[in-house]
Short mmCIF file of C-alpha atoms and ligand atoms in Angstrom, two decimals:
data_model
loop_
_atom_site.label_atom_id
_atom_site.label_comp_id
_atom_site.label_asym_id
_atom_site.label_seq_id
_atom_site.Cartn_x
_atom_site.Cartn_y
_atom_site.Cartn_z
CA MET A 1 32.29 -65.37 -127.66
CA ALA A 2 33.71 -68.65 -128.91
CA ASP A 3 36.20 -67.84 -131.67
CA PHE A 4 37.13 -71.36 -132.66
CA THR A 5 35.27 -73.68 -134.91
CA PRO A 6 34.83 -77.16 -133.41
CA MET A 7 36.20 -80.13 -135.32
CA GLY A 8 34.58 -83.55 -135.42
CA LYS A 9 30.92 -83.83 -134.46
CA PRO A 10 29.85 -80.47 -133.10
CA VAL A 11 26.67 -80.54 -131.16
CA LEU A 12 25.50 -76.95 -131.53
CA PRO A 13 26.67 -74.36 -133.99
CA THR A 14 27.97 -71.08 -132.43
CA HIS A 15 27.02 -69.04 -135.50
CA VAL A 16 24.13 -69.84 -137.73
CA GLY A 17 23.48 -67.76 -140.88
CA ILE A 18 20.17 -67.88 -142.74
CA ILE A 19 19.43 -66.88 -146.31
CA MET A 20 15.76 -66.06 -145.79
CA ASP A 21 14.52 -66.81 -149.30
CA GLY A 22 11.13 -67.44 -150.80
CA ASN A 23 9.01 -64.50 -149.61
CA GLY A 24 7.93 -63.61 -153.11
CA ARG A 25 6.94 -67.13 -154.06
CA TRP A 26 5.13 -67.58 -150.77
CA ALA A 27 3.09 -64.35 -151.43
CA LYS A 28 2.32 -65.46 -154.99
CA ALA A 29 1.02 -68.84 -153.79
CA GLN A 30 -1.34 -66.94 -151.41
CA GLY A 31 -2.53 -64.68 -154.19
CA SER A 32 -0.84 -61.72 -152.41
CA VAL A 33 1.68 -59.14 -153.49
CA ARG A 34 5.37 -59.68 -152.86
CA LEU A 35 5.46 -57.15 -150.08
CA GLU A 36 3.01 -59.22 -148.05
CA GLY A 37 5.55 -62.06 -148.29
CA HIS A 38 8.22 -59.74 -146.97
CA GLN A 39 5.97 -58.66 -144.10
CA LYS A 40 5.29 -62.24 -143.12
CA GLY A 41 8.98 -63.06 -143.57
CA ALA A 42 9.92 -60.25 -141.17
CA GLU A 43 7.54 -61.67 -138.52
CA VAL A 44 9.16 -65.14 -138.97
CA ALA A 45 12.56 -63.53 -138.61
CA ARG A 46 11.48 -62.12 -135.28
CA ASP A 47 10.36 -65.58 -134.10
CA VAL A 48 13.54 -67.25 -135.32
CA VAL A 49 15.62 -64.99 -133.17
CA LYS A 50 13.68 -66.10 -130.05
CA TRP A 51 13.85 -69.84 -131.09
CA ALA A 52 17.61 -69.58 -131.71
CA LYS A 53 18.17 -67.91 -128.36
CA ASP A 54 16.11 -70.64 -126.61
CA LEU A 55 18.05 -73.36 -128.36
CA GLY A 56 21.36 -71.88 -127.16
CA ILE A 57 22.79 -70.39 -130.36
CA ARG A 58 25.14 -67.52 -129.63
CA GLN A 59 25.15 -65.74 -133.03
CA LEU A 60 22.47 -65.60 -135.66
CA SER A 61 22.97 -63.74 -138.91
CA LEU A 62 20.06 -63.13 -141.18
CA TYR A 63 20.40 -62.11 -144.76
CA ALA A 64 17.80 -59.34 -145.12
CA PHE A 65 18.96 -57.40 -148.16
CA SER A 66 21.82 -58.15 -150.48
CA THR A 67 23.94 -55.68 -152.53
CA GLU A 68 22.21 -57.12 -155.58
CA ASN A 69 18.71 -56.62 -154.22
CA TRP A 70 18.94 -52.90 -155.09
CA ASP A 71 18.26 -54.03 -158.70
CA ARG A 72 14.74 -55.09 -157.80
CA PRO A 73 11.75 -52.93 -158.80
CA LYS A 74 11.94 -49.56 -157.00
CA LEU A 75 8.60 -50.15 -155.31
CA GLU A 76 9.82 -53.43 -153.77
CA VAL A 77 13.08 -51.91 -152.55
CA ARG A 78 11.24 -48.99 -151.02
CA GLY A 79 8.77 -51.41 -149.39
CA LEU A 80 11.59 -53.51 -147.91
CA MET A 81 13.30 -50.38 -146.50
CA SER A 82 10.04 -49.01 -145.04
CA LEU A 83 9.44 -52.45 -143.47
CA LEU A 84 12.83 -52.37 -141.81
CA ALA A 85 12.20 -48.83 -140.52
CA MET A 86 8.87 -49.91 -139.09
CA MET A 87 9.69 -53.36 -137.74
CA LEU A 88 12.99 -52.61 -135.97
CA PRO A 89 11.68 -50.12 -133.44
CA ARG A 90 8.73 -52.49 -132.77
CA SER A 91 11.10 -55.36 -132.10
CA LEU A 92 13.23 -53.44 -129.67
CA PRO A 93 11.27 -54.33 -126.50
CA ASP A 94 11.47 -58.01 -127.47
CA MET A 95 15.13 -57.72 -128.08
CA GLN A 96 15.71 -56.08 -124.67
CA GLN A 97 13.55 -58.65 -122.95
CA ASN A 98 15.47 -61.51 -124.60
CA ASP A 99 18.92 -59.96 -124.08
CA ILE A 100 19.52 -59.74 -127.81
CA ARG A 101 22.43 -57.59 -129.12
CA PHE A 102 21.52 -56.18 -132.51
CA ARG A 103 24.34 -55.70 -135.00
CA VAL A 104 24.78 -55.16 -138.72
CA LEU A 105 27.00 -56.62 -141.37
CA GLY A 106 27.02 -54.57 -144.57
CA ASP A 107 27.19 -50.93 -145.60
CA ILE A 108 24.20 -49.08 -144.22
CA ALA A 109 25.25 -45.67 -145.58
CA PRO A 110 23.14 -45.98 -148.79
CA LEU A 111 19.98 -46.96 -146.83
CA PRO A 112 17.15 -44.35 -146.64
CA GLY A 113 17.48 -42.17 -143.50
CA SER A 114 14.55 -43.71 -141.59
CA ALA A 115 15.92 -47.26 -142.04
CA ARG A 116 19.43 -46.16 -141.18
CA ARG A 117 18.29 -44.42 -138.06
CA ALA A 118 16.29 -47.39 -136.94
CA VAL A 119 19.33 -49.55 -137.40
CA GLU A 120 21.62 -47.24 -135.52
CA LYS A 121 19.12 -46.92 -132.66
CA ALA A 122 18.72 -50.68 -132.33
CA CYS A 123 22.52 -51.16 -132.37
CA ALA A 124 23.04 -48.51 -129.67
CA GLU A 125 20.20 -49.57 -127.42
CA THR A 126 21.15 -53.22 -127.35
CA ALA A 127 24.93 -52.84 -127.34
CA THR A 128 25.42 -54.17 -123.85
CA ASN A 129 23.08 -57.21 -124.21
CA THR A 130 24.86 -60.56 -124.07
CA GLY A 131 22.23 -63.30 -124.77
CA LEU A 132 22.44 -63.69 -128.52
CA ASP A 133 24.00 -61.65 -131.29
CA LEU A 134 21.50 -60.90 -133.97
CA ILE A 135 23.51 -59.85 -137.04
CA LEU A 136 21.32 -58.45 -139.70
CA CYS A 137 23.08 -58.58 -143.09
CA LEU A 138 21.86 -55.45 -144.78
CA ASN A 139 23.16 -54.15 -148.12
CA TYR A 140 25.56 -57.03 -147.55
CA GLY A 141 27.64 -58.76 -150.22
CA GLY A 142 30.43 -61.30 -149.56
CA GLN A 143 32.44 -60.00 -152.50
CA GLN A 144 32.06 -56.43 -151.29
CA GLU A 145 33.22 -57.49 -147.83
CA ILE A 146 36.31 -59.14 -149.16
CA LEU A 147 37.05 -56.18 -151.46
CA ALA A 148 36.74 -53.78 -148.53
CA ALA A 149 39.26 -55.91 -146.59
CA VAL A 150 41.64 -55.94 -149.58
CA LYS A 151 41.60 -52.16 -149.50
CA HIS A 152 42.07 -52.07 -145.74
CA ALA A 153 44.97 -54.47 -146.06
CA ALA A 154 46.65 -52.42 -148.75
CA ARG A 155 46.40 -49.24 -146.74
CA TRP A 156 47.68 -51.01 -143.67
CA ALA A 157 50.65 -52.42 -145.55
CA MET A 158 51.48 -48.94 -146.91
CA GLN A 159 51.75 -47.70 -143.33
CA GLN A 160 54.26 -50.38 -142.40
CA PRO A 161 57.99 -49.74 -142.61
CA ASP A 162 58.39 -52.40 -145.36
CA TYR A 163 55.38 -52.61 -147.75
CA ASP A 164 56.38 -55.91 -149.37
CA GLN A 165 57.15 -57.56 -146.13
CA ALA A 166 53.84 -56.44 -144.62
CA LEU A 167 51.93 -57.75 -147.62
CA ASP A 168 53.76 -61.07 -147.52
CA SER A 169 52.98 -61.38 -143.78
CA LEU A 170 49.21 -61.45 -144.56
CA ASN A 171 47.53 -64.80 -143.86
CA PRO A 172 43.91 -65.82 -143.73
CA GLU A 173 43.71 -65.06 -139.97
CA LEU A 174 45.22 -61.61 -140.24
CA PHE A 175 43.11 -60.81 -143.31
CA ARG A 176 39.94 -61.96 -141.60
CA ALA A 177 40.77 -59.55 -138.74
CA MET A 178 40.52 -56.75 -141.28
CA MET A 179 37.08 -57.83 -142.51
CA TRP A 180 33.73 -56.53 -141.36
CA ARG A 181 33.34 -59.85 -139.66
CA HIS A 182 36.48 -59.47 -137.56
CA ASP A 183 34.54 -59.78 -134.32
CA VAL A 184 31.97 -62.24 -135.52
CA ALA A 185 32.47 -66.04 -134.87
CA PRO A 186 33.23 -68.07 -138.00
CA LEU A 187 29.99 -69.22 -139.60
CA ASP A 188 29.27 -72.84 -138.62
CA LEU A 189 25.97 -73.43 -140.38
CA MET A 190 24.50 -71.75 -143.38
CA ILE A 191 20.78 -72.39 -143.92
CA ARG A 192 19.00 -71.45 -147.13
CA THR A 193 15.20 -71.64 -147.44
CA GLY A 194 13.23 -71.44 -150.66
CA GLY A 195 14.78 -74.31 -152.55
CA GLU A 196 17.65 -72.62 -154.40
CA LYS A 197 21.04 -74.26 -154.08
CA ARG A 198 23.35 -71.22 -154.10
CA ILE A 199 25.02 -68.84 -151.76
CA SER A 200 23.96 -65.60 -153.46
CA ASN A 201 26.94 -63.60 -152.07
CA PHE A 202 26.34 -64.46 -148.45
CA HIS A 203 29.27 -64.89 -146.03
CA LEU A 204 31.66 -65.90 -148.82
CA TRP A 205 34.80 -65.92 -146.68
CA ASP A 206 33.42 -68.23 -144.03
CA ALA A 207 31.52 -70.29 -146.61
CA ALA A 208 34.93 -72.00 -147.05
CA TYR A 209 34.09 -74.41 -144.18
CA ALA A 210 30.62 -73.63 -143.13
CA GLU A 211 28.16 -76.59 -143.24
CA LEU A 212 25.48 -75.88 -145.84
CA TYR A 213 21.83 -76.79 -145.34
CA PHE A 214 19.13 -76.31 -148.00
CA THR A 215 15.46 -76.64 -147.49
CA ASP A 216 12.53 -76.19 -149.87
CA VAL A 217 10.43 -74.52 -147.16
CA LEU A 218 9.64 -70.88 -148.16
CA TRP A 219 10.86 -68.40 -145.59
CA PRO A 220 7.45 -67.18 -144.44
CA ALA A 221 6.49 -70.78 -143.72
CA PHE A 222 9.66 -71.59 -141.79
CA CYS A 223 8.89 -72.88 -138.26
CA LYS A 224 10.70 -73.94 -135.12
CA GLN A 225 10.72 -77.59 -136.32
CA ASP A 226 12.47 -76.58 -139.49
CA LEU A 227 15.16 -74.84 -137.47
CA GLN A 228 15.50 -77.93 -135.29
CA ALA A 229 15.79 -80.21 -138.34
CA ALA A 230 18.69 -78.09 -139.58
CA LEU A 231 20.38 -78.23 -136.22
CA LEU A 232 19.85 -81.92 -136.01
CA GLU A 233 21.41 -82.46 -139.39
CA TYR A 234 24.35 -80.26 -138.42
CA ALA A 235 24.94 -82.29 -135.27
CA GLY A 236 25.28 -85.42 -137.49
CA ARG A 237 27.89 -83.78 -139.80
CA GLU A 238 31.54 -84.50 -139.46
CA ARG A 239 33.60 -81.34 -139.78
CA ARG A 240 37.04 -82.32 -141.03
CA PHE A 241 38.63 -79.07 -142.34
CA GLY A 242 40.75 -81.05 -144.73
CA ARG A 243 41.81 -83.66 -142.23
CA THR A 244 40.88 -87.34 -142.18
CA SER A 245 37.95 -88.72 -140.31
CA GLU A 246 40.31 -90.48 -137.94
CA GLN A 247 42.07 -87.23 -137.13
CA VAL A 248 38.93 -85.46 -135.99
CA LEU A 249 37.25 -88.29 -134.05
C1 IPE B 301 13.85 -63.17 -149.94
O1 IPE B 301 12.69 -63.50 -150.61
C2 IPE B 301 13.79 -61.78 -149.43
C3 IPE B 301 14.71 -60.85 -149.99
C4 IPE B 301 15.62 -61.11 -150.92
C5 IPE B 301 14.67 -59.46 -149.61
P1 IPE B 301 12.55 -63.25 -152.12
O2 IPE B 301 11.91 -61.89 -152.26
O3 IPE B 301 13.82 -63.40 -152.87
O4 IPE B 301 11.51 -64.35 -152.54
P2 IPE B 301 11.51 -65.11 -153.88
O5 IPE B 301 12.85 -65.83 -154.01
O6 IPE B 301 11.23 -64.23 -155.07
O7 IPE B 301 10.39 -66.16 -153.67
C1 IPE B 302 19.30 -63.79 -151.40
O1 IPE B 302 18.07 -64.04 -151.97
C2 IPE B 302 19.25 -62.54 -150.62
C3 IPE B 302 18.40 -62.45 -149.46
C4 IPE B 302 17.72 -63.45 -148.94
C5 IPE B 302 18.36 -61.19 -148.75
P1 IPE B 302 17.81 -63.62 -153.53
O2 IPE B 302 16.40 -64.05 -153.84
O3 IPE B 302 18.15 -62.20 -153.71
O4 IPE B 302 18.89 -64.52 -154.28
P2 IPE B 302 18.90 -64.99 -155.80
O5 IPE B 302 18.73 -63.74 -156.67
O6 IPE B 302 17.84 -65.97 -156.01
O7 IPE B 302 20.27 -65.62 -155.96
MG1 MG B 303 14.69 -64.97 -153.81
#
């Protein structure tokens, strides 16, 4: 896995993250219930994994359920969890065939048993695949991830001979190594569908220098051309990381 972030004009992102937003509005426009939007959205997610793999992307993270999404109506939360429990096992043969390694970012402990078991099974059965990492962000929150790393760092420092010295030795690299994302490549491109211009607690740490791409397309209507358009725009961006244009050319 590439663990560097290319400077200058990168051709292809290593890690693409998608905020799959707009399921509810899509359903409403069709005269359907929100859950139908989620159902169609899940099908699109399955397609996107295949497109990303074919386009040569190494890591794809999909924001499926945020820590704040628990506050939605109970029926919708239950529907989303059932969808996950149903769709994941069905997607397994596809994942095996396409050499997809399934992983999760987020705390799956509070998920209903059926969803948690489906997640654990998909992780275990695809663990040795090497084609593309599909990282499902489930009960994921960027603030929660940072907070978990702060607690980890504090405990780590307490176990060192000199607590203050250990704390002072913390730098962004060492801190990131204590985050859930320690073995995930830095996010290169963050895509958000559905028209909103916000991050909604996704990948906060890596958002520092990820390229952001917003599209009005609602997630259930997202197609291969939309992904290609995002990648094309990314290829035209200049990633400077604080340096001057001349330095990164
Ligand atoms: C994204 O679509 C899916 C989840 C957050 C689970 P939404 O359900 O947020 O759709 P809109 O934003 O209401 O249209
Ligand atoms: C972000 O979408 C979360 C997911 C796509 C899973 P939301 O619809 O929850 O975000 P807000 O509430 O509009 O910020
Ligand atoms: Mg939304």
